[in-house]
mmCIF file of C-alpha atoms in Angstrom:
data_model
loop_
_atom_site.group_PDB
_atom_site.id
_atom_site.type_symbol
_atom_site.label_atom_id
_atom_site.label_comp_id
_atom_site.label_asym_id
_atom_site.label_seq_id
_atom_site.Cartn_x
_atom_site.Cartn_y
_atom_site.Cartn_z
ATOM 1 C CA MET P 1 62.035 119.590 79.399
ATOM 2 C CA SER P 2 61.065 116.096 80.517
ATOM 3 C CA ASP P 3 59.488 114.969 83.402
ATOM 4 C CA THR P 4 62.934 114.771 84.894
ATOM 5 C CA PRO P 5 64.294 117.613 85.169
ATOM 6 C CA ASP P 6 67.559 119.059 84.669
ATOM 7 C CA LEU P 7 68.641 120.645 87.651
ATOM 8 C CA LEU P 8 71.316 122.534 86.013
ATOM 9 C CA ALA P 9 69.052 123.913 83.248
ATOM 10 C CA LEU P 10 66.771 124.637 85.880
ATOM 11 C CA TRP P 11 69.485 126.654 87.907
ATOM 12 C CA TRP P 12 70.305 128.496 84.969
ATOM 13 C CA GLU P 13 66.636 129.702 84.707
ATOM 14 C CA GLY P 14 66.838 131.065 87.712
ATOM 15 C CA ILE P 15 69.989 133.060 86.928
ATOM 16 C CA LYS P 16 68.538 134.667 83.874
ATOM 17 C CA ALA P 17 65.820 136.269 86.001
ATOM 18 C CA VAL P 18 68.290 138.061 87.964
ATOM 19 C CA GLU P 19 71.363 138.299 85.591
ATOM 20 C CA GLY P 20 72.827 141.970 86.100
ATOM 21 C CA TYR P 21 72.419 143.171 82.299
ATOM 22 C CA ALA P 22 68.684 142.026 82.316
ATOM 23 C CA ALA P 23 67.664 143.549 85.567
ATOM 24 C CA VAL P 24 69.420 146.847 84.898
ATOM 25 C CA HIS P 25 68.078 146.862 81.096
ATOM 26 C CA SER P 26 64.299 146.154 82.740
ATOM 27 C CA ALA P 27 64.662 148.783 85.697
ATOM 28 C CA LEU P 28 65.892 151.383 82.712
ATOM 29 C CA ARG P 29 63.311 150.636 80.396
ATOM 30 C CA SER P 30 60.421 151.977 82.455
ATOM 31 C CA GLY P 31 61.357 155.106 81.922
ATOM 32 C CA ALA P 32 61.489 155.897 85.478
ATOM 33 C CA ILE P 33 65.101 157.078 85.627
ATOM 34 C CA SER P 34 66.535 159.584 84.320
ATOM 35 C CA LYS P 35 70.168 160.167 82.454
ATOM 36 C CA PRO P 36 72.976 160.241 85.066
ATOM 37 C CA ASP P 37 76.035 162.442 84.980
ATOM 38 C CA ARG P 38 78.261 159.278 86.440
ATOM 39 C CA ILE P 39 77.860 155.530 86.622
ATOM 40 C CA VAL P 40 79.573 153.794 89.241
ATOM 41 C CA ALA P 41 79.229 150.054 89.119
ATOM 42 C CA VAL P 42 80.615 147.989 92.040
ATOM 43 C CA GLY P 43 80.319 144.097 92.933
ATOM 44 C CA LYS P 44 80.899 140.472 91.080
ATOM 45 C CA ALA P 45 78.103 141.615 88.332
ATOM 46 C CA ALA P 46 79.292 145.192 87.935
ATOM 47 C CA SER P 47 80.360 144.540 83.951
ATOM 48 C CA ALA P 48 77.082 143.265 83.353
ATOM 49 C CA MET P 49 74.970 146.078 85.333
ATOM 50 C CA ALA P 50 77.106 148.522 83.801
ATOM 51 C CA ARG P 51 77.130 147.729 80.122
ATOM 52 C CA ALA P 52 73.206 147.831 80.621
ATOM 53 C CA ALA P 53 73.536 151.665 81.605
ATOM 54 C CA SER P 54 76.264 152.259 79.228
ATOM 55 C CA GLU P 55 74.357 151.061 76.289
ATOM 56 C CA ARG P 56 71.469 153.612 77.251
ATOM 57 C CA TRP P 57 73.815 156.350 77.608
ATOM 58 C CA PRO P 58 77.096 155.360 76.071
ATOM 59 C CA ASP P 59 78.488 159.333 76.609
ATOM 60 C CA VAL P 60 78.257 159.005 80.743
ATOM 61 C CA PRO P 61 81.554 158.193 82.414
ATOM 62 C CA CYS P 62 81.509 155.125 84.074
ATOM 63 C CA THR P 63 83.921 153.160 86.468
ATOM 64 C CA VAL P 64 83.535 149.660 87.015
ATOM 65 C CA VAL P 65 84.701 147.756 90.159
ATOM 66 C CA THR P 66 84.489 144.043 90.119
ATOM 67 C CA LYS P 67 86.382 140.732 90.672
ATOM 68 C CA TYR P 68 89.128 139.460 89.155
ATOM 69 C CA HIS P 69 88.277 137.647 85.656
ATOM 70 C CA HIS P 70 84.667 139.222 85.945
ATOM 71 C CA SER P 71 85.458 142.054 83.221
ATOM 72 C CA ASP P 72 84.295 140.705 79.860
ATOM 73 C CA GLY P 73 81.072 142.658 78.750
ATOM 74 C CA ALA P 74 81.900 145.681 80.568
ATOM 75 C CA PRO P 75 81.243 148.729 78.855
ATOM 76 C CA PRO P 76 84.510 149.915 76.364
ATOM 77 C CA MET P 77 84.851 152.855 77.556
ATOM 78 C CA ALA P 78 84.776 152.356 80.989
ATOM 79 C CA GLU P 79 87.718 152.841 84.120
ATOM 80 C CA VAL P 80 87.702 148.840 85.092
ATOM 81 C CA ILE P 81 89.318 147.976 88.103
ATOM 82 C CA GLU P 82 89.742 144.063 89.104
ATOM 83 C CA ALA P 83 90.470 143.469 92.731
ATOM 84 C CA ALA P 84 90.340 140.082 94.888
ATOM 85 C CA HIS P 85 87.370 138.710 96.984
ATOM 86 C CA PRO P 86 86.688 137.457 99.820
ATOM 87 C CA VAL P 87 89.981 138.621 101.006
ATOM 88 C CA PRO P 88 91.035 141.959 99.484
ATOM 89 C CA ASN P 89 94.420 143.168 98.031
ATOM 90 C CA ASP P 90 96.342 145.928 96.966
ATOM 91 C CA ALA P 91 94.066 146.355 94.249
ATOM 92 C CA SER P 92 91.030 146.510 96.287
ATOM 93 C CA LEU P 93 92.457 149.666 97.815
ATOM 94 C CA ALA P 94 93.023 151.242 94.623
ATOM 95 C CA ALA P 95 89.457 150.301 93.582
ATOM 96 C CA GLY P 96 88.113 152.093 96.907
ATOM 97 C CA ARG P 97 90.033 155.511 96.051
ATOM 98 C CA ALA P 98 88.799 155.514 92.174
ATOM 99 C CA LEU P 99 85.593 154.843 93.818
ATOM 100 C CA MET P 100 86.120 158.065 95.853
ATOM 101 C CA ASN P 101 87.547 159.722 92.994
ATOM 102 C CA ALA P 102 84.500 159.049 90.625
ATOM 103 C CA ILE P 103 81.912 160.563 93.974
ATOM 104 C CA ASP P 104 84.448 163.451 94.368
ATOM 105 C CA ALA P 105 84.318 164.231 90.521
ATOM 106 C CA CYS P 106 80.188 164.560 90.434
ATOM 107 C CA ALA P 107 79.435 168.349 89.933
ATOM 108 C CA PRO P 108 76.783 170.095 91.949
ATOM 109 C CA GLY P 109 73.276 169.215 90.533
ATOM 110 C CA SER P 110 74.308 166.101 89.312
ATOM 111 C CA HIS P 111 72.742 162.499 88.918
ATOM 112 C CA LEU P 112 74.911 159.618 89.993
ATOM 113 C CA LEU P 113 74.057 156.485 89.230
ATOM 114 C CA MET P 114 75.142 153.479 91.504
ATOM 115 C CA LEU P 115 75.056 149.805 90.434
ATOM 116 C CA VAL P 116 75.913 147.596 93.522
ATOM 117 C CA SER P 117 76.177 143.910 93.706
ATOM 118 C CA GLY P 118 77.395 141.600 96.165
ATOM 119 C CA GLY P 119 81.152 141.127 96.599
ATOM 120 C CA ALA P 120 81.692 144.923 96.753
ATOM 121 C CA SER P 121 82.885 144.561 100.407
ATOM 122 C CA SER P 122 86.061 142.977 99.521
ATOM 123 C CA LEU P 123 86.630 144.290 95.930
ATOM 124 C CA ALA P 124 86.742 147.979 96.947
ATOM 125 C CA GLU P 125 88.057 149.228 100.645
ATOM 126 C CA VAL P 126 89.692 152.805 101.674
ATOM 127 C CA PRO P 127 90.586 151.418 105.844
ATOM 128 C CA ALA P 128 89.754 153.628 108.442
ATOM 129 C CA ASN P 129 91.756 154.666 111.670
ATOM 130 C CA GLY P 130 95.297 153.865 110.009
ATOM 131 C CA LEU P 131 94.432 150.114 109.471
ATOM 132 C CA THR P 132 96.904 148.516 107.249
ATOM 133 C CA LEU P 133 96.137 146.429 104.525
ATOM 134 C CA SER P 134 97.818 143.378 105.928
ATOM 135 C CA GLU P 135 95.220 143.723 109.423
ATOM 136 C CA LEU P 136 92.501 144.197 107.160
ATOM 137 C CA GLN P 137 93.343 140.983 105.192
ATOM 138 C CA ALA P 138 94.167 139.110 108.597
ATOM 139 C CA GLU P 139 90.793 140.184 109.851
ATOM 140 C CA THR P 140 88.807 139.149 106.986
ATOM 141 C CA GLU P 141 90.393 135.984 106.987
ATOM 142 C CA GLU P 142 89.540 135.349 111.002
ATOM 143 C CA LEU P 143 85.733 136.303 110.073
ATOM 144 C CA LEU P 144 85.717 134.287 107.158
ATOM 145 C CA ALA P 145 86.905 131.203 108.845
ATOM 146 C CA SER P 146 85.162 131.487 111.966
ATOM 147 C CA GLY P 147 81.603 130.987 109.759
ATOM 148 C CA THR P 148 80.569 134.980 111.057
ATOM 149 C CA PRO P 149 77.026 135.181 109.635
ATOM 150 C CA ILE P 150 77.517 138.237 106.723
ATOM 151 C CA GLY P 151 75.402 140.220 108.435
ATOM 152 C CA ASP P 152 77.442 140.437 111.490
ATOM 153 C CA MET P 153 80.734 140.249 109.056
ATOM 154 C CA ASN P 154 79.549 143.244 107.358
ATOM 155 C CA THR P 155 78.932 145.573 110.022
ATOM 156 C CA HIS P 156 82.506 144.930 111.255
ATOM 157 C CA ARG P 157 83.463 145.832 107.905
ATOM 158 C CA THR P 158 81.399 148.958 108.017
ATOM 159 C CA ALA P 159 83.084 150.399 111.358
ATOM 160 C CA ARG P 160 86.704 149.650 109.683
ATOM 161 C CA SER P 161 86.073 151.762 106.373
ATOM 162 C CA GLU P 162 85.911 155.007 105.175
ATOM 163 C CA ILE P 163 83.250 154.192 102.138
ATOM 164 C CA LYS P 164 80.761 151.565 103.320
ATOM 165 C CA GLY P 165 77.727 152.378 105.564
ATOM 166 C CA GLY P 166 76.831 155.227 103.519
ATOM 167 C CA LYS P 167 80.092 157.025 104.022
ATOM 168 C CA LEU P 168 80.905 157.077 100.376
ATOM 169 C CA LEU P 169 78.043 158.613 99.107
ATOM 170 C CA ALA P 170 78.694 161.260 102.215
ATOM 171 C CA ARG P 171 81.375 162.664 99.892
ATOM 172 C CA PHE P 172 78.379 163.488 97.066
ATOM 173 C CA GLU P 173 78.143 167.059 96.132
ATOM 174 C CA GLY P 174 75.225 166.808 93.641
ATOM 175 C CA ARG P 175 71.280 166.733 93.286
ATOM 176 C CA HIS P 176 70.422 162.778 93.288
ATOM 177 C CA VAL P 177 71.420 159.330 93.448
ATOM 178 C CA THR P 178 69.725 156.547 92.123
ATOM 179 C CA THR P 179 71.149 153.101 93.462
ATOM 180 C CA LEU P 180 70.172 149.905 91.691
ATOM 181 C CA ALA P 181 71.336 146.756 93.629
ATOM 182 C CA LEU P 182 71.203 143.434 93.256
ATOM 183 C CA SER P 183 70.594 141.682 96.650
ATOM 184 C CA ASP P 184 72.716 138.782 97.934
ATOM 185 C CA VAL P 185 72.006 139.334 101.783
ATOM 186 C CA GLU P 186 69.004 138.354 103.720
ATOM 187 C CA GLY P 187 65.928 140.523 104.166
ATOM 188 C CA ASP P 188 68.058 142.790 101.030
ATOM 189 C CA SER P 189 68.596 145.781 102.659
ATOM 190 C CA LEU P 190 70.671 148.194 101.062
ATOM 191 C CA ALA P 191 72.279 148.743 104.226
ATOM 192 C CA THR P 192 73.743 145.123 104.165
ATOM 193 C CA ILE P 193 74.244 144.536 100.605
ATOM 194 C CA GLY P 194 78.184 145.539 100.003
ATOM 195 C CA SER P 195 78.245 146.849 103.730
ATOM 196 C CA GLY P 196 76.003 149.645 102.478
ATOM 197 C CA ILE P 197 78.642 151.313 99.745
ATOM 198 C CA GLY P 198 75.447 152.194 97.659
ATOM 199 C CA ASP P 199 73.581 153.560 100.705
ATOM 200 C CA ALA P 200 72.709 157.199 101.383
ATOM 201 C CA PRO P 201 73.533 158.445 104.672
ATOM 202 C CA ALA P 202 71.193 159.184 107.412
ATOM 203 C CA ASP P 203 69.449 162.717 106.301
ATOM 204 C CA ALA P 204 71.509 163.147 102.956
ATOM 205 C CA PRO P 205 71.865 166.562 101.820
ATOM 206 C CA PHE P 206 70.469 164.995 97.921
ATOM 207 C CA GLY P 207 67.711 163.213 97.005
ATOM 208 C CA PHE P 208 68.144 159.398 97.018
ATOM 209 C CA ALA P 209 66.001 156.417 95.275
ATOM 210 C CA PRO P 210 67.290 152.812 95.883
ATOM 211 C CA HIS P 211 65.558 149.859 94.055
ATOM 212 C CA ILE P 212 66.245 146.222 94.845
ATOM 213 C CA ILE P 213 66.269 145.123 91.328
ATOM 214 C CA ALA P 214 67.208 141.246 91.597
ATOM 215 C CA SER P 215 66.969 138.926 94.562
ATOM 216 C CA ASN P 216 67.122 135.061 95.668
ATOM 217 C CA ALA P 217 63.603 135.184 95.701
ATOM 218 C CA ILE P 218 63.046 136.080 92.290
ATOM 219 C CA ALA P 219 65.775 133.860 91.271
ATOM 220 C CA ARG P 220 63.852 130.814 93.241
ATOM 221 C CA ASN P 221 60.455 131.918 91.540
ATOM 222 C CA ALA P 222 61.670 131.605 88.244
ATOM 223 C CA VAL P 223 63.099 128.080 89.183
ATOM 224 C CA ALA P 224 59.824 127.241 90.197
ATOM 225 C CA ALA P 225 58.120 128.528 87.172
ATOM 226 C CA ALA P 226 60.300 126.536 85.068
ATOM 227 C CA SER P 227 60.139 123.105 86.792
ATOM 228 C CA PRO P 228 58.335 120.414 84.943
ATOM 229 C CA VAL P 229 57.273 118.442 88.218
ATOM 230 C CA ALA P 230 55.308 119.597 91.223
ATOM 231 C CA VAL P 231 57.055 122.088 93.609
ATOM 232 C CA GLU P 232 56.942 120.889 96.527
ATOM 233 C CA THR P 233 59.306 123.710 98.820
ATOM 234 C CA ASN P 234 60.513 126.983 97.540
ATOM 235 C CA GLU P 235 62.126 129.082 100.754
ATOM 236 C CA GLU P 236 65.287 130.913 101.704
ATOM 237 C CA THR P 237 66.366 128.965 104.570
ATOM 238 C CA LEU P 238 70.202 128.355 103.953
ATOM 239 C CA TYR P 239 71.252 130.438 106.806
ATOM 240 C CA ALA P 240 72.734 127.667 109.257
ATOM 241 C CA ASP P 241 76.010 126.301 110.117
ATOM 242 C CA ILE P 242 76.641 123.227 106.888
ATOM 243 C CA ALA P 243 77.201 120.956 109.815
ATOM 244 C CA ASP P 244 73.974 121.544 111.127
ATOM 245 C CA LEU P 245 71.962 122.461 107.961
ATOM 246 C CA ALA P 246 73.369 119.141 106.377
ATOM 247 C CA PRO P 247 71.717 116.546 108.403
ATOM 248 C CA ARG P 248 68.658 118.252 109.251
ATOM 249 C CA LEU P 249 68.084 119.053 105.351
ATOM 250 C CA GLY P 250 69.222 115.630 104.440
ATOM 251 C CA GLN P 251 66.483 114.136 106.865
ATOM 252 C CA ALA P 252 63.750 116.425 105.809
ATOM 253 C CA LEU P 253 64.298 115.678 101.898
ATOM 254 C CA ARG P 254 64.722 111.995 102.213
ATOM 255 C CA ASN P 255 61.353 112.139 103.972
ATOM 256 C CA ALA P 256 60.121 114.932 101.522
ATOM 257 C CA GLU P 257 57.199 114.479 98.602
ATOM 258 C CA PRO P 258 58.099 113.589 95.281
ATOM 259 C CA GLY P 259 58.629 116.755 93.480
ATOM 260 C CA LEU P 260 61.372 119.814 92.948
ATOM 261 C CA HIS P 261 62.562 121.201 96.517
ATOM 262 C CA ILE P 262 63.971 124.837 96.071
ATOM 263 C CA PHE P 263 65.960 126.296 99.002
ATOM 264 C CA GLY P 264 67.810 129.832 98.937
ATOM 265 C CA GLY P 265 70.113 131.696 100.937
ATOM 266 C CA GLU P 266 74.110 131.357 102.294
ATOM 267 C CA PRO P 267 75.035 129.105 104.885
ATOM 268 C CA VAL P 268 78.445 129.298 106.606
ATOM 269 C CA VAL P 269 81.341 126.911 107.198
ATOM 270 C CA HIS P 270 83.964 126.833 109.685
ATOM 271 C CA LEU P 271 87.505 126.523 108.552
ATOM 272 C CA PRO P 272 89.903 124.509 110.158
ATOM 273 C CA GLU P 273 93.152 125.604 110.526
ATOM 274 C CA ASN P 274 95.440 125.104 106.718
ATOM 275 C CA PRO P 275 92.123 124.571 104.912
ATOM 276 C CA GLY P 276 92.014 122.653 101.500
ATOM 277 C CA LEU P 277 90.573 123.991 98.514
ATOM 278 C CA GLY P 278 86.889 124.407 98.453
ATOM 279 C CA GLY P 279 83.737 126.773 99.499
ATOM 280 C CA ARG P 280 80.814 126.638 101.424
ATOM 281 C CA ASN P 281 78.442 125.215 98.520
ATOM 282 C CA MET P 282 80.872 122.521 97.667
ATOM 283 C CA ALA P 283 80.981 121.696 101.353
ATOM 284 C CA LEU P 284 77.289 121.759 101.593
ATOM 285 C CA GLY P 285 76.823 119.488 98.630
ATOM 286 C CA LEU P 286 79.640 116.760 99.717
ATOM 287 C CA ALA P 287 77.888 116.654 103.146
ATOM 288 C CA LEU P 288 74.580 116.340 101.700
ATOM 289 C CA ALA P 289 76.054 113.500 99.548
ATOM 290 C CA ARG P 290 76.924 111.905 102.795
ATOM 291 C CA GLU P 291 72.938 112.425 104.040
ATOM 292 C CA ILE P 292 71.396 110.802 101.153
ATOM 293 C CA ALA P 293 73.853 107.905 100.488
ATOM 294 C CA GLY P 294 72.322 104.955 99.153
ATOM 295 C CA THR P 295 69.094 106.391 98.180
ATOM 296 C CA GLU P 296 67.967 106.600 94.817
ATOM 297 C CA SER P 297 65.151 109.211 94.585
ATOM 298 C CA LEU P 298 67.403 112.220 95.103
ATOM 299 C CA ARG P 299 69.401 114.263 93.213
ATOM 300 C CA ILE P 300 70.897 117.824 94.667
ATOM 301 C CA LEU P 301 72.233 120.600 92.914
ATOM 302 C CA VAL P 302 73.352 123.383 95.192
ATOM 303 C CA ALA P 303 75.772 126.256 93.660
ATOM 304 C CA GLY P 304 76.500 130.068 94.165
ATOM 305 C CA THR P 305 74.647 132.187 92.317
ATOM 306 C CA ASP P 306 77.678 134.086 91.238
ATOM 307 C CA GLY P 307 79.285 130.897 89.811
ATOM 308 C CA THR P 308 82.155 131.190 92.076
ATOM 309 C CA ASP P 309 82.018 129.285 95.564
ATOM 310 C CA GLY P 310 85.268 130.101 97.599
ATOM 311 C CA PRO P 311 88.655 131.150 95.666
ATOM 312 C CA THR P 312 87.963 128.465 93.325
ATOM 313 C CA ASP P 313 86.565 128.411 89.470
ATOM 314 C CA ALA P 314 83.624 126.158 90.548
ATOM 315 C CA ALA P 315 80.287 127.117 91.733
ATOM 316 C CA GLY P 316 79.465 124.144 93.802
ATOM 317 C CA ALA P 317 78.114 120.351 93.414
ATOM 318 C CA LEU P 318 75.432 118.290 91.950
ATOM 319 C CA VAL P 319 75.021 115.029 93.747
ATOM 320 C CA ASP P 320 72.760 111.858 94.250
ATOM 321 C CA GLY P 321 72.851 108.742 96.439
ATOM 322 C CA THR P 322 75.722 107.364 94.500
ATOM 323 C CA THR P 323 77.963 110.138 94.955
ATOM 324 C CA TRP P 324 79.307 109.531 98.378
ATOM 325 C CA LYS P 325 82.600 107.616 99.267
ATOM 326 C CA ASP P 326 84.179 107.449 102.758
ATOM 327 C CA SER P 327 86.946 109.213 101.692
ATOM 328 C CA GLY P 328 84.554 112.511 101.617
ATOM 329 C CA ALA P 329 84.829 112.555 105.401
ATOM 330 C CA ASP P 330 88.503 113.471 105.088
ATOM 331 C CA ALA P 331 88.016 116.160 102.246
ATOM 332 C CA LEU P 332 85.084 117.642 104.582
ATOM 333 C CA ALA P 333 87.136 117.305 107.736
ATOM 334 C CA ARG P 334 90.171 119.404 105.888
ATOM 335 C CA ALA P 335 87.666 121.992 103.666
ATOM 336 C CA ASP P 336 88.656 120.599 100.908
ATOM 337 C CA ALA P 337 85.765 119.706 98.975
ATOM 338 C CA TYR P 338 87.055 120.839 95.023
ATOM 339 C CA PRO P 339 89.505 117.994 94.449
ATOM 340 C CA TRP P 340 87.151 115.646 96.094
ATOM 341 C CA LEU P 341 84.346 116.571 94.013
ATOM 342 C CA LYS P 342 86.086 116.992 90.817
ATOM 343 C CA GLU P 343 87.498 113.362 91.061
ATOM 344 C CA HIS P 344 84.311 111.859 91.276
ATOM 345 C CA SER P 345 82.434 113.892 88.906
ATOM 346 C CA ALA P 346 80.092 116.120 90.822
ATOM 347 C CA LEU P 347 81.809 119.299 90.457
ATOM 348 C CA VAL P 348 79.350 122.207 88.948
ATOM 349 C CA VAL P 349 81.508 124.604 87.027
ATOM 350 C CA THR P 350 79.914 127.552 85.320
ATOM 351 C CA GLY P 351 81.641 130.522 84.821
ATOM 352 C CA PRO P 352 81.006 133.789 85.648
ATOM 353 C CA THR P 353 77.177 134.637 85.814
ATOM 354 C CA GLY P 354 76.701 138.012 85.495
ATOM 355 C CA THR P 355 74.683 137.969 89.161
ATOM 356 C CA ASN P 356 74.740 137.618 92.830
ATOM 357 C CA VAL P 357 72.117 136.652 94.862
ATOM 358 C CA MET P 358 73.091 134.555 97.317
ATOM 359 C CA ASP P 359 73.104 130.555 96.705
ATOM 360 C CA LEU P 360 70.562 128.147 95.242
ATOM 361 C CA LEU P 361 69.620 124.506 96.261
ATOM 362 C CA ILE P 362 67.324 122.593 94.216
ATOM 363 C CA ALA P 363 66.744 118.996 94.808
ATOM 364 C CA HIS P 364 64.412 116.475 92.564
ATOM 365 C CA LYS P 365 62.764 113.244 94.605
ATOM 366 C CA THR P 366 61.176 110.844 92.646
#
């Protein structure tokens, strides 16, 4: 690698360090996890995670719930259900019932292997208290548009669900549950990942062994290790509203020391009525393009580690001091960054990555 970093190549180094197949394969290779009687995988990285487990134990029944177009590589004999993200749909309800059926099928004395990654909150649901799908969708869209932090959003989801917050595993009548999780939340709490769909209830009558096997920190450290230039910043601080975050971060980068600056987390964005096409990473990338306009020393890549940003096929944006044009202001106001970035050759499209550990921002300053 040259002394001029390829930011996308560095991003991929981070992805490889937290990829679902590799993370599960490594966890199982330790020998500390015994053969399960059933495998249940849910989330955007469910197919990759399940493949690693099923290669180890090909005769074990396996259920996979994942996002549309994310089932490539799933175990050939697995029951696979694709559903919608970030707003649940009919398939999400079918997935929720399938997960309950899989847990109910576990016999006394059995061992269940749960594989959990981000996105599970939308991909599988069994609404509580008579909540209809249309009501659930309206609530989800309102929460997403308001820029509600993911922790608060998942608390709300848990209260409205029959399978979140340990309620799914409350149905388990076996002996032991092992949960392997890729963290897409601040603090890496299993109670928050997927709204606690892989967490055990309080005072569970079975043995429970939870393991966080991939995180944003692991991805960031892999980027840092692969950098051909000095790493000046490596921190998980992308938790503010984009409208506040972009000016603050833009100024910090303009004043920063030369080298690589790595940030992780999950910013929020407030959506207008009738938003256009985009996602938080594209919005942040476009807003940062405005902040660094005219500079010759900065390049910035910001992308979701799952390879998708909002309801699009893009992961994020790659911008520099020449990217910004005044027409970008209208695209930002309308939450319509995708077509603008595509037109200006600043869109990052990677395809599904087999993981999900929030977002990565990698900036290089010369």
